[in-house]
Amino acid sequence: MEKNNKEIENKDGYILGIDLGTTNSAAAVYHNDEIKVIKSSDNKMSDSVEKMFPSIVYINKKSDEILVGIEAKKKYVSNPQNTILEIKRKMGTKETVEIDGDKYTPEQISSYILKKIKTESEAFLNEKEITDAIITVPAYFNDAQRQSTIDAGRLAGLNVIRIVNEPTAACLAYGLDKITHKDKMNIMVFTFGGGTHDVTTMLLENDKFKVIATSGDTNTGGTDIDQVIVNRLKELIKEKYSKEVDDPSVEARLKLTAEEAKIHLSYHL
């Protein structure tokens, strides 16, 4: 799955680095000693939000429509049954998603997200085509989940030249491989993402990172916090109005509202 650094360094053109997340994805390129973070043309909010692509796909067979990212998120409330969220949790499994009578694999759905990122990156960088990519995955991903990610990239028209563990990518982003003069250094990385939270211990030796151990909970991420808030809101609605929330569109609206409230609280502690 991996290729040596010299082969990567000698490639012409851009190599797209992609963080394929459970709830949001991001991408960047390193070219001519400069890092460029890709901005989504659909997202006209804050600078940090512009750099995120919601990992959401909307499929409507009747209208022959496939939307990805912020446009798909807008459809979530009005048409939740055709909107797919958190597909990363199904990667490497045989599970499928059924939309309008058709079944889609996790690789297919993820490929739509990757294709969106690829297209947006080409437009942002004024490039005709970008074909090479490096994609990050959780350290605990097994071989099936990693291969599933590579297959999704291939379906999106990307040549995945390397799969990198997310904790390793985080260490590289902080430049930890450059700041130590020790022969060896132990590092612990704590990740709290949209779909998971995990802790990974790594050994940095001779400018190379090696995962020693990793553990976490694949069902305790930001989206699970959103769901806890939604469940509490549903309880309050039932207490006040003696009504159950059983409409998928109402639940979708509650979920988006819960997410917004959580983010607002996080920024204003």
PDB file of C-alpha atoms in Angstrom, residues 57 64 68 70-71 105 117 122 126 128 145 168 180 182 194 234-235 244 261:
ATOM      1  CA  VAL A  57     -24.127  12.570  -0.120  1.00  0.00           C
ATOM      2  CA  ASP A  64     -30.923  11.963 -11.672  1.00  0.00           C
ATOM      3  CA  VAL A  68     -22.128  16.158  -2.187  1.00  0.00           C
ATOM      4  CA  ILE A  70     -22.860  21.513   1.714  1.00  0.00           C
ATOM      5  CA  GLU A  71     -25.473  21.117  -1.051  1.00  0.00           C
ATOM      6  CA  THR A 105     -21.647   0.224  -1.314  1.00  0.00           C
ATOM      7  CA  ILE A 117     -12.876  16.978  -3.349  1.00  0.00           C
ATOM      8  CA  GLU A 122      -8.701  21.106  -9.562  1.00  0.00           C
ATOM      9  CA  ASN A 126      -6.546  25.912 -11.733  1.00  0.00           C
ATOM     10  CA  LYS A 128      -6.852  20.436 -15.554  1.00  0.00           C
ATOM     11  CA  GLN A 145     -11.080  -0.826   5.723  1.00  0.00           C
ATOM     12  CA  THR A 168       1.074  10.056  11.892  1.00  0.00           C
ATOM     13  CA  THR A 180      13.706  16.531  18.289  1.00  0.00           C
ATOM     14  CA  LYS A 182      16.862  12.506  20.199  1.00  0.00           C
ATOM     15  CA  GLY A 194     -16.692  13.474  14.118  1.00  0.00           C
ATOM     16  CA  LYS A 234     -36.957  14.897  22.000  1.00  0.00           C
ATOM     17  CA  GLU A 235     -37.533  14.206  25.690  1.00  0.00           C
ATOM     18  CA  GLU A 244     -43.221  11.936  20.046  1.00  0.00           C
ATOM     19  CA  ALA A 261     -25.319  24.575  19.268  1.00  0.00           C
TER      20      ALA A 261
END
